Amino acid sequence: MKESTELDKSVEHRGRLTAVLALAALISAFGSSFQYGYNVAAVNSPAPFMQQFYNKTYTDRYKEPMGEDLLTLLWSLSVSMYPLGGFFGSLMVAPLVNKLGRKGTLLFNNIFSIVPAIMMGVSEIAKSYEIIIVARVIVGICAGLSSNVVPMYLGELAPKNLRGAIGIVPQLFITIGILAAQVMGIRNILGNSTGWTIMLGLTGIPAVIELVLLPFFPESPRYMLIQKRDEKNSRKALQRLRGWDDVDAEMEEMCLEDQSEQAEGRLSVLSLLSQRSLRWQLVSIIIMNMGQQLSGVNAIYYYADSIYGSAGVNEKDVQYVTVGTGAVNVFMTIAAVFIVESSGRRLLLLLGFGICCGACVLLTVALNFQESVSWMPYISIACVIIYVIGHAIGPSPIPSVVTTEMFRQSARPAAFMVGGSVHWICNFAVGLIFPFMERGLGPYSFIIFSIICLVTLIYIWMVVPETKNKTFLEVSQMFAERNKTEIKVGDGDLPLKDSKGSLESAEKITTF
C-alpha cells in the first residue's frame, strides 16, 4: 500500500505545471518567439511610408527621384533579407547551443534584437535606408535562432506529459507577435509617416525584458547532465522545475539516454545526415518543415487584403479585418495548447494539413467566380479564415514539438539546425517565387499549395508515429524498427519503459 501511494504521488508531481516552468516558458517565448512574429508583420502596414522615405532619401542624395525598378528592388531586399537572416541564424544553432547551452544561447541572441532595433529606430534620423536592410538581416538571425532554440529549451524543461502543450507556447507567442504588429500598424497608432520608426524599434523591448529576467531561471537539466556532466546542478534545476525533491526517476531516464548515446557515439551535423538510425526522423522533420512553409500560408495573407476588399470591406477598414484574422490565429493556437496532450501531435498535423488542403481548393474556385457571382467573395473570406484555423492547430505549432521529441540530446541541436534551415529556405523561396506564380497562374496558385498539403498529409499518415507522453528514448525505439537499427543502452541492466508502459531491461532493448 505504501509503495502504491508513493507511485501515485510520483505520477501526480511529474505532470505538474509549476510556477518556475510556466514563467520560464512565458519569458523565453515572449523575449524570443514574440519577436519572430512581430518582425514578420512589422513592415506590412507602414510599407507605403517606408517606401516614401526610401524615395525621399535617394532624392536628397542624388537630386533626382528613385526609379520604380530600384525602389521595387530595395523594398524586396528589405522584406526578403529577414528570412535570409533566419537561414543564417539556423546555421548557428548547433554550435551555439552546444557551447553556451540553451538558456545561454537565448541570452546571447538578444544582441541580434537590441542592435537592429536601435538601427531601425534611428534610420530616419540617419537618412539611410541601407541601415534598415542590414538591420532586417540581423533581426532575421535573431528569429532563426529563437525559432529553433526556444522549442528545444522548453521541450527539455517540460515533463513528458506536458511537453506538447509547453512546446506550442513559442508558436503561440509568434502569433501574438504577428497580432501585435498588426495592431501597432493601424494608421491611427504607429502605421503612419511619423510612427513607423518607433514601430520597428519596439522589437528591442522584449529582448531587454528577457535579458533581465531569464538569468533567474534554470538551464536545461538534460544539457547540464548529458553534455556538461554536471549532475549536481542538473538535479537542482530539475527539482526547481518540478517543485519537489524526488526527481530520481527522471534523472535515471536521462542517464539511460546518455548511455544509449555513448554507445552510438556523439553526432555532428554531417554525421546526422548519414546516420542510419536517424534516417526517417530526419526525413520527417524535413517534410514537415517544407509542408509548413510551402503550404501557402504566406500567400493566403498576401491575398487576404484583396479578398476582403472584393467582399465590400471598405479600404480603410481592411486593416481591422486583418487584425481580426490575426486574432483568430492566436485563439486557435491557444486551443492547440490545451488539446495537444489529449488529441496527440499526429492527429493535429493530419487535421491541420487536411483543412488547409480543402481550403486551398475551395479558395481557387471562389477566386475564379467572385467577379461573376455576387456572394462568392464571402466564400473567399470564409476560406481564408478556415485556412488560418487549420494551419494554427497543426502545421504551424506541431513540427517544432515533434522535432524535439524525435531526437535525443546529442542529435537534437543538429536536427533543429537542419529543420530550421529548411524552414527558412522555404520561407525565402515562397516570398521570392510567389509573386511570379501569382502573375502567371493567378488563383490557380493555390492548387499547387493544396497538392503540397495533400502530399505532406499522406507522408505523416504513413510514417510519423504518435509521440505524446513518450520519453525521448521511447520515441527512438519507435523509429528503430523502421530504420532497421538497434538502440543500444550499454552493458548495464537498467529498467526502461517500452511504448506500452511495461518494464524491460536495457539488454533486451538492443534487439528488435
Coordinates of C-alpha atoms in Angstrom, one line a residue:
M1 CA 0.0 0.0 0.0
K2 CA 2.8 2.4 0.9
E3 CA 4.6 1.7 -2.5
S4 CA 1.3 2.3 -4.3
T5 CA 0.9 5.7 -2.5
E6 CA 4.4 6.8 -3.4
L7 CA 3.9 5.8 -7.0
D8 CA 0.6 7.8 -7.2
K9 CA 2.4 10.8 -5.6
S10 CA 5.3 10.5 -8.2
V11 CA 2.8 10.5 -11.1
E12 CA 0.9 13.5 -9.6
H13 CA 4.1 15.6 -9.3
R14 CA 5.6 14.5 -12.6
G15 CA 2.8 16.2 -14.5
R16 CA 2.5 19.4 -12.5
L17 CA 2.9 22.8 -14.2
T18 CA 5.0 24.7 -11.6
A19 CA 5.4 28.4 -11.4
V20 CA 9.1 28.1 -12.4
L21 CA 8.3 26.1 -15.5
A22 CA 5.4 28.4 -16.5
L23 CA 7.4 31.6 -16.1
A24 CA 10.5 30.2 -17.9
A25 CA 8.2 29.3 -20.8
L26 CA 6.5 32.7 -20.9
I27 CA 9.7 34.8 -20.5
S28 CA 11.7 32.9 -23.1
A29 CA 8.8 32.8 -25.6
F30 CA 8.0 36.5 -25.1
G31 CA 11.6 37.6 -25.3
S32 CA 12.4 35.5 -28.3
S33 CA 9.5 33.9 -30.2
F34 CA 7.4 37.1 -30.0
Q35 CA 10.0 39.0 -32.0
Y36 CA 9.9 36.4 -34.8
G37 CA 6.2 37.0 -35.3
Y38 CA 6.4 40.8 -34.7
N39 CA 9.1 41.3 -37.4
V40 CA 7.2 39.1 -39.9
A41 CA 4.3 41.6 -39.9
A42 CA 6.0 44.8 -38.8
V43 CA 6.8 46.1 -42.3
N44 CA 3.5 45.3 -43.9
S45 CA 1.3 48.2 -42.7
P46 CA 3.9 51.0 -42.9
A47 CA 5.2 49.8 -46.3
P48 CA 3.9 52.9 -48.2
F49 CA 5.6 55.3 -45.7
M50 CA 8.8 53.4 -45.7
Q51 CA 8.9 53.5 -49.5
Q52 CA 8.3 57.2 -49.4
F53 CA 11.3 57.5 -47.1
Y54 CA 13.4 55.4 -49.4
N55 CA 12.5 57.7 -52.3
K56 CA 12.9 60.9 -50.4
T57 CA 16.4 59.8 -49.1
Y58 CA 17.5 58.9 -52.6
T59 CA 16.2 62.2 -54.0
D60 CA 18.0 64.2 -51.3
R61 CA 21.3 62.4 -52.1
Y62 CA 21.3 62.3 -55.8
K63 CA 18.9 65.2 -56.7
E64 CA 16.6 63.0 -58.8
P65 CA 13.7 60.7 -57.9
M66 CA 14.4 57.0 -57.4
G67 CA 13.4 54.8 -60.4
E68 CA 10.5 52.4 -59.9
D69 CA 12.6 49.3 -60.6
L70 CA 15.2 50.4 -58.0
L71 CA 12.5 51.1 -55.4
T72 CA 11.0 47.7 -56.0
L73 CA 14.4 46.1 -55.7
L74 CA 15.2 47.9 -52.4
W75 CA 11.9 47.1 -50.9
S76 CA 12.2 43.4 -52.0
L77 CA 15.5 43.3 -50.2
S78 CA 14.0 44.9 -47.1
V79 CA 11.4 42.1 -46.9
S80 CA 13.4 39.1 -48.1
M81 CA 16.6 39.8 -46.0
Y82 CA 14.5 38.8 -43.0
P83 CA 14.1 35.1 -43.9
L84 CA 17.6 35.1 -45.3
G85 CA 18.9 36.2 -41.9
G86 CA 16.7 33.5 -40.4
F87 CA 18.6 30.9 -42.5
F88 CA 21.9 32.2 -41.3
G89 CA 20.6 32.1 -37.7
S90 CA 19.5 28.4 -38.1
L91 CA 23.1 27.6 -39.2
M92 CA 24.3 29.0 -35.9
V93 CA 22.0 26.8 -33.7
A94 CA 24.1 23.7 -33.2
P95 CA 27.4 25.3 -32.3
L96 CA 25.9 27.9 -30.0
V97 CA 23.6 25.6 -28.0
N98 CA 26.4 23.1 -27.5
K99 CA 28.8 25.8 -26.4
L100 CA 26.6 28.2 -24.5
G101 CA 23.7 26.0 -23.5
R102 CA 20.0 26.6 -24.4
K103 CA 19.4 29.4 -22.0
G104 CA 22.8 30.9 -22.7
T105 CA 22.1 31.0 -26.4
L106 CA 18.8 32.8 -25.8
L107 CA 20.5 35.4 -23.7
F108 CA 23.3 35.8 -26.3
N109 CA 20.6 36.0 -29.1
N110 CA 19.3 39.3 -27.6
I111 CA 22.2 41.1 -29.2
F112 CA 20.7 40.3 -32.6
S113 CA 17.5 42.0 -31.5
I114 CA 18.6 45.1 -29.5
V115 CA 21.2 46.2 -32.0
P116 CA 18.9 46.1 -35.1
A117 CA 16.0 47.7 -33.1
I118 CA 18.3 50.7 -32.4
M119 CA 19.4 50.8 -36.1
M120 CA 15.8 50.7 -37.4
G121 CA 14.7 53.3 -34.8
V122 CA 17.3 55.8 -35.9
S123 CA 17.2 55.1 -39.7
E124 CA 15.1 58.1 -40.5
I125 CA 17.3 60.5 -38.4
A126 CA 20.4 59.0 -40.1
K127 CA 18.7 59.3 -43.5
S128 CA 19.8 55.8 -44.5
Y129 CA 17.6 53.0 -45.9
E130 CA 20.7 50.8 -46.1
I131 CA 20.5 50.7 -42.2
I132 CA 17.0 49.1 -42.4
I133 CA 18.1 46.5 -44.9
V134 CA 21.1 45.5 -42.8
A135 CA 19.0 45.6 -39.6
R136 CA 16.5 43.2 -41.2
V137 CA 19.3 40.7 -41.8
I138 CA 20.4 40.9 -38.2
V139 CA 16.9 40.6 -36.7
G140 CA 16.4 37.7 -39.1
I141 CA 19.3 36.0 -37.4
C142 CA 17.6 36.6 -34.1
A143 CA 14.4 34.9 -35.5
G144 CA 16.4 32.0 -37.0
L145 CA 18.0 31.2 -33.6
S146 CA 14.9 31.8 -31.5
S147 CA 12.6 29.7 -33.7
N148 CA 14.8 26.7 -33.0
V149 CA 16.3 27.3 -29.6
V150 CA 13.1 28.2 -27.7
P151 CA 11.3 24.9 -28.6
M152 CA 14.4 23.0 -27.8
Y153 CA 14.8 24.7 -24.4
L154 CA 11.2 24.3 -23.4
G155 CA 11.0 20.7 -24.7
E156 CA 13.9 19.8 -22.4
L157 CA 12.5 21.6 -19.4
A158 CA 9.0 20.1 -19.6
P159 CA 7.9 16.7 -18.2
K160 CA 6.9 14.3 -21.0
N161 CA 3.1 14.6 -20.3
L162 CA 3.3 18.5 -20.7
R163 CA 5.9 18.6 -23.5
G164 CA 3.4 19.1 -26.3
A165 CA 1.5 22.0 -24.5
I166 CA 4.7 23.7 -23.4
G167 CA 6.2 23.1 -26.9
I168 CA 3.3 25.1 -28.6
V169 CA 3.9 28.1 -26.4
P170 CA 6.6 29.5 -28.7
Q171 CA 4.3 29.3 -31.7
L172 CA 1.6 31.0 -29.6
F173 CA 3.9 33.9 -29.0
I174 CA 4.8 34.1 -32.7
T175 CA 1.1 34.5 -33.5
I176 CA 0.8 37.1 -30.7
G177 CA 3.8 38.9 -32.2
I178 CA 2.1 39.0 -35.6
L179 CA -1.1 40.3 -34.0
A180 CA 0.7 42.9 -32.0
A181 CA 2.4 44.2 -35.2
Q182 CA -1.0 44.3 -37.0
V183 CA -2.5 46.3 -34.1
M184 CA 0.5 48.7 -33.9
G185 CA 0.3 49.0 -37.7
I186 CA -3.2 50.6 -37.6
R187 CA -2.9 54.0 -39.2
N188 CA -4.1 55.8 -36.0
I189 CA -1.5 54.1 -33.9
L190 CA 2.0 53.7 -35.4
G191 CA 1.3 52.7 -39.0
N192 CA 1.8 56.2 -40.3
S193 CA 4.5 58.6 -41.6
T194 CA 5.6 59.6 -38.1
G195 CA 5.3 56.3 -36.2
W196 CA 6.9 53.6 -38.4
T197 CA 10.4 54.0 -37.0
I198 CA 9.1 53.7 -33.4
M199 CA 7.1 50.6 -34.5
L200 CA 10.2 48.9 -36.0
G201 CA 12.3 49.9 -32.9
L202 CA 9.8 48.3 -30.4
T203 CA 11.2 44.9 -31.2
G204 CA 14.1 45.5 -28.8
I205 CA 11.8 45.8 -25.7
P206 CA 11.0 42.1 -25.3
A207 CA 14.8 41.3 -25.7
V208 CA 15.6 43.7 -22.8
I209 CA 13.0 42.1 -20.6
E210 CA 14.3 38.6 -21.4
L211 CA 17.9 39.7 -20.8
V212 CA 16.9 40.9 -17.3
L213 CA 14.6 38.1 -16.2
L214 CA 15.7 34.8 -17.9
P215 CA 19.1 34.5 -15.9
F216 CA 16.9 33.8 -12.8
F217 CA 15.6 30.6 -14.4
P218 CA 17.4 27.2 -14.8
E219 CA 19.3 25.9 -17.7
S220 CA 18.1 22.7 -19.4
P221 CA 18.8 19.8 -16.9
R222 CA 19.5 17.5 -19.8
Y223 CA 22.1 19.8 -21.2
M224 CA 23.8 20.1 -17.8
L225 CA 23.8 16.3 -17.1
I226 CA 24.4 14.8 -20.5
Q227 CA 26.6 17.4 -22.2
K228 CA 28.2 19.2 -19.2
R229 CA 28.4 16.2 -16.8
D230 CA 27.1 18.4 -14.0
E231 CA 24.8 16.1 -12.1
K232 CA 24.5 18.3 -9.0
N233 CA 23.2 21.4 -10.8
S234 CA 21.1 19.3 -13.2
R235 CA 19.3 17.7 -10.2
K236 CA 18.8 21.2 -8.6
A237 CA 17.4 22.6 -11.8
L238 CA 15.0 19.6 -12.1
Q239 CA 13.9 20.0 -8.5
R240 CA 13.1 23.7 -9.1
L241 CA 11.2 22.9 -12.3
R242 CA 9.2 20.0 -10.8
G243 CA 8.5 21.7 -7.5
W244 CA 9.6 18.7 -5.4
D245 CA 12.8 16.9 -4.3
D246 CA 12.3 13.3 -5.5
V247 CA 13.5 13.5 -9.2
D248 CA 15.4 10.2 -9.2
A249 CA 13.2 8.6 -11.8
E250 CA 13.7 11.4 -14.3
M251 CA 17.4 11.6 -13.6
E252 CA 17.6 7.8 -14.3
E253 CA 15.8 8.3 -17.6
M254 CA 18.3 11.0 -18.6
C255 CA 21.2 8.7 -17.6
L256 CA 19.7 5.9 -19.8
E257 CA 19.5 8.3 -22.7
D258 CA 23.1 9.4 -22.1
Q259 CA 24.2 5.7 -22.0
S260 CA 22.5 5.0 -25.3
E261 CA 24.2 7.9 -26.9
Q262 CA 27.6 6.9 -25.6
A263 CA 27.1 3.5 -27.2
E264 CA 26.4 5.1 -30.5
G265 CA 28.8 8.0 -30.3
R266 CA 28.2 11.7 -30.4
L267 CA 26.8 13.1 -33.6
S268 CA 28.0 16.1 -35.6
V269 CA 25.8 17.8 -38.2
L270 CA 27.4 16.0 -41.1
S271 CA 27.1 12.6 -39.4
L272 CA 23.5 13.2 -38.7
L273 CA 22.8 13.3 -42.4
S274 CA 24.3 9.9 -42.9
Q275 CA 23.2 8.3 -39.6
R276 CA 21.1 5.3 -40.4
S277 CA 19.4 5.2 -37.0
L278 CA 18.0 8.7 -37.6
R279 CA 17.2 8.5 -41.3
W280 CA 13.4 8.5 -41.0
Q281 CA 13.3 11.1 -38.2
L282 CA 15.4 13.4 -40.4
V283 CA 13.3 12.9 -43.5
S284 CA 10.2 13.5 -41.4
I285 CA 11.3 16.9 -40.0
I286 CA 12.4 18.0 -43.5
I287 CA 9.0 17.0 -45.0
M288 CA 7.0 18.7 -42.1
N289 CA 9.0 21.9 -42.3
M290 CA 8.7 22.0 -46.1
G291 CA 5.0 21.3 -45.8
Q292 CA 4.6 24.0 -43.2
Q293 CA 6.2 26.8 -45.3
L294 CA 5.1 25.6 -48.8
S295 CA 1.5 25.1 -47.9
G296 CA 0.6 28.6 -48.9
V297 CA 0.3 30.4 -45.6
N298 CA 2.2 33.4 -46.7
A299 CA 0.3 33.5 -50.0
I300 CA -3.0 33.4 -48.1
Y301 CA -2.0 36.5 -46.1
Y302 CA -0.8 38.1 -49.4
Y303 CA -4.3 37.6 -50.9
A304 CA -6.2 38.5 -47.8
D305 CA -6.5 42.3 -48.3
S306 CA -7.7 42.0 -51.9
I307 CA -10.2 39.3 -50.8
Y308 CA -11.6 41.5 -48.1
G309 CA -11.8 44.4 -50.5
S310 CA -13.7 42.4 -53.1
A311 CA -16.2 41.4 -50.5
G312 CA -17.1 45.0 -50.0
V313 CA -15.0 45.8 -47.0
N314 CA -14.0 49.5 -47.0
E315 CA -10.3 50.1 -47.8
K316 CA -9.8 51.9 -44.5
D317 CA -11.4 49.0 -42.6
V318 CA -9.4 46.2 -44.2
Q319 CA -6.7 46.7 -41.6
Y320 CA -9.2 46.0 -38.8
V321 CA -10.4 42.8 -40.6
T322 CA -6.8 41.7 -40.9
V323 CA -6.3 42.2 -37.2
G324 CA -9.4 40.0 -36.7
T325 CA -7.8 37.3 -38.8
G326 CA -4.7 37.6 -36.6
A327 CA -6.8 37.2 -33.5
V328 CA -8.4 34.0 -34.9
N329 CA -4.9 32.7 -35.4
V330 CA -4.0 33.4 -31.8
F331 CA -7.2 31.9 -30.5
M332 CA -6.7 28.6 -32.4
T333 CA -3.1 28.3 -31.3
I334 CA -4.3 28.7 -27.7
A335 CA -6.8 26.0 -28.4
A336 CA -3.9 23.8 -29.7
V337 CA -2.1 24.3 -26.4
F338 CA -5.0 22.8 -24.5
I339 CA -5.8 19.9 -26.8
V340 CA -2.4 18.7 -28.0
E341 CA -1.9 16.3 -25.0
S342 CA -5.3 14.7 -25.3
S343 CA -5.6 14.6 -29.1
G344 CA -1.9 13.9 -29.8
R345 CA 0.5 15.5 -32.3
R346 CA -0.2 13.2 -35.2
L347 CA -4.0 13.9 -35.3
L348 CA -3.5 17.7 -35.2
L349 CA -1.0 17.5 -38.1
L350 CA -3.3 15.4 -40.2
L351 CA -6.4 17.5 -39.4
G352 CA -4.5 20.8 -40.0
F353 CA -3.0 19.8 -43.3
G354 CA -6.3 18.3 -44.4
I355 CA -8.2 21.6 -43.6
C356 CA -5.5 23.6 -45.4
C357 CA -5.8 21.4 -48.5
G358 CA -9.5 21.7 -48.7
A359 CA -9.5 25.4 -48.1
C360 CA -7.0 26.0 -50.9
V361 CA -9.1 24.1 -53.4
L362 CA -12.3 26.0 -52.4
L363 CA -10.4 29.3 -52.4
T364 CA -9.3 28.6 -56.0
V365 CA -12.9 28.1 -57.1
A366 CA -14.1 31.1 -55.1
L367 CA -11.5 33.5 -56.5
N368 CA -12.3 32.4 -60.1
F369 CA -16.1 33.1 -59.7
Q370 CA -16.1 36.1 -57.3
E371 CA -16.3 38.6 -60.1
S372 CA -19.4 36.9 -61.6
V373 CA -21.2 35.6 -58.5
S374 CA -22.2 38.3 -56.0
W375 CA -22.0 36.2 -52.9
M376 CA -18.7 34.4 -53.8
P377 CA -16.4 36.9 -52.1
Y378 CA -17.9 35.9 -48.8
I379 CA -16.9 32.3 -49.5
S380 CA -13.4 33.6 -50.2
I381 CA -13.3 35.2 -46.8
A382 CA -14.6 32.0 -45.2
C383 CA -11.8 30.0 -46.9
V384 CA -9.2 32.4 -45.6
I385 CA -10.4 32.1 -42.0
I386 CA -10.8 28.3 -42.3
Y387 CA -7.3 28.0 -43.7
V388 CA -5.9 30.1 -40.8
I389 CA -7.7 27.9 -38.3
G390 CA -6.3 24.7 -40.0
H391 CA -2.7 26.0 -40.1
A392 CA -2.9 27.3 -36.5
I393 CA -3.8 23.9 -34.9
G394 CA -1.3 21.7 -36.7
P395 CA 1.2 22.8 -39.4
S396 CA 2.3 25.9 -37.6
P397 CA 2.9 24.7 -34.0
I398 CA 3.5 20.9 -34.1
P399 CA 6.6 20.4 -36.3
S400 CA 8.9 22.1 -33.7
V401 CA 7.3 20.0 -30.9
V402 CA 7.9 16.8 -32.9
T403 CA 11.5 17.7 -33.8
T404 CA 12.3 18.0 -30.1
E405 CA 10.7 14.6 -29.4
M406 CA 12.2 12.6 -32.3
F407 CA 15.8 13.2 -31.4
R408 CA 17.9 12.5 -28.3
Q409 CA 20.2 15.0 -26.7
S410 CA 23.4 14.8 -28.9
A411 CA 21.5 14.8 -32.2
R412 CA 18.8 17.4 -31.2
P413 CA 20.9 20.6 -31.9
A414 CA 21.9 19.3 -35.4
A415 CA 18.3 18.2 -36.1
F416 CA 17.0 21.7 -35.3
M417 CA 19.7 23.2 -37.4
V418 CA 18.6 21.1 -40.4
G419 CA 14.9 21.6 -39.8
G420 CA 15.3 25.3 -39.2
S421 CA 17.4 25.7 -42.4
V422 CA 14.7 24.0 -44.4
H423 CA 12.1 26.2 -42.7
W424 CA 13.8 29.5 -43.6
I425 CA 14.9 28.4 -47.1
C426 CA 11.3 27.5 -48.0
N427 CA 10.1 30.8 -46.4
F428 CA 12.6 32.7 -48.5
A429 CA 11.7 30.7 -51.7
V430 CA 7.9 31.3 -51.3
G431 CA 8.5 35.1 -50.8
L432 CA 10.7 35.1 -53.9
I433 CA 8.7 32.9 -56.2
F434 CA 5.0 33.5 -55.3
P435 CA 4.7 36.9 -57.0
F436 CA 5.7 35.3 -60.2
M437 CA 3.3 32.3 -59.6
E438 CA 0.5 34.8 -58.8
R439 CA 1.2 36.7 -62.1
G440 CA 1.4 33.6 -64.2
L441 CA -1.2 31.3 -62.6
G442 CA -3.4 33.7 -60.6
P443 CA -5.8 31.9 -58.3
Y444 CA -4.7 28.6 -59.6
S445 CA -1.5 29.1 -57.5
F446 CA -3.5 27.6 -54.6
I447 CA -3.9 24.3 -56.4
I448 CA -0.2 23.8 -56.1
F449 CA -0.4 24.6 -52.4
S450 CA -3.2 22.1 -52.0
I451 CA -1.2 19.4 -53.6
I452 CA 1.7 20.1 -51.2
C453 CA -0.6 19.9 -48.2
L454 CA -2.0 16.6 -49.5
V455 CA 1.4 15.1 -50.1
T456 CA 2.5 16.2 -46.6
L457 CA -0.6 14.7 -45.1
I458 CA -0.1 11.3 -46.8
Y459 CA 3.5 11.2 -45.6
I460 CA 2.5 11.9 -42.0
W461 CA -0.2 9.3 -42.2
M462 CA 2.2 6.6 -43.4
V463 CA 5.4 7.4 -41.5
V464 CA 5.1 9.8 -38.5
P465 CA 4.1 8.0 -35.2
E466 CA 2.3 9.5 -32.2
T467 CA 4.9 10.8 -29.8
K468 CA 2.8 12.2 -27.0
N469 CA 3.6 11.1 -23.4
K470 CA 6.8 9.2 -24.6
T471 CA 10.3 9.7 -23.3
F472 CA 12.9 10.7 -25.9
L473 CA 14.4 7.2 -25.7
E474 CA 11.0 5.5 -26.3
V475 CA 10.4 7.6 -29.4
S476 CA 13.8 6.5 -30.7
Q477 CA 12.7 2.9 -30.1
M478 CA 9.6 3.5 -32.2
F479 CA 11.7 4.6 -35.1
A480 CA 14.3 1.9 -34.7
E481 CA 12.3 -0.8 -36.5
R482 CA 11.6 1.4 -39.5
N483 CA 15.3 2.4 -39.6
K484 CA 16.3 -1.3 -39.2
T485 CA 18.7 -0.4 -36.4
E486 CA 19.2 -1.1 -32.7
I487 CA 19.0 1.2 -29.7
K488 CA 22.0 0.4 -27.5
V489 CA 21.9 1.4 -23.9
G490 CA 25.3 0.0 -22.8
D491 CA 26.0 -3.2 -20.8
G492 CA 24.0 -2.4 -17.7
D493 CA 20.6 -4.0 -16.8
L494 CA 18.8 -0.7 -16.2
P495 CA 14.9 -0.6 -16.3
L496 CA 13.2 1.2 -19.2
K497 CA 9.6 1.5 -20.1
D498 CA 8.6 0.4 -23.6
S499 CA 5.9 2.1 -25.6
K500 CA 3.2 0.1 -23.8
G501 CA 4.4 1.1 -20.4
S502 CA 5.9 -2.3 -19.3
L503 CA 9.5 -2.6 -17.9
E504 CA 12.3 -4.1 -19.9
S505 CA 15.9 -4.4 -19.2
A506 CA 18.4 -2.4 -21.2
E507 CA 19.9 -5.6 -22.6
K508 CA 16.6 -6.6 -24.1
I509 CA 16.1 -3.3 -25.9
T510 CA 19.2 -3.7 -28.0
T511 CA 17.3 -6.1 -30.4
F512 CA 14.2 -5.8 -32.5

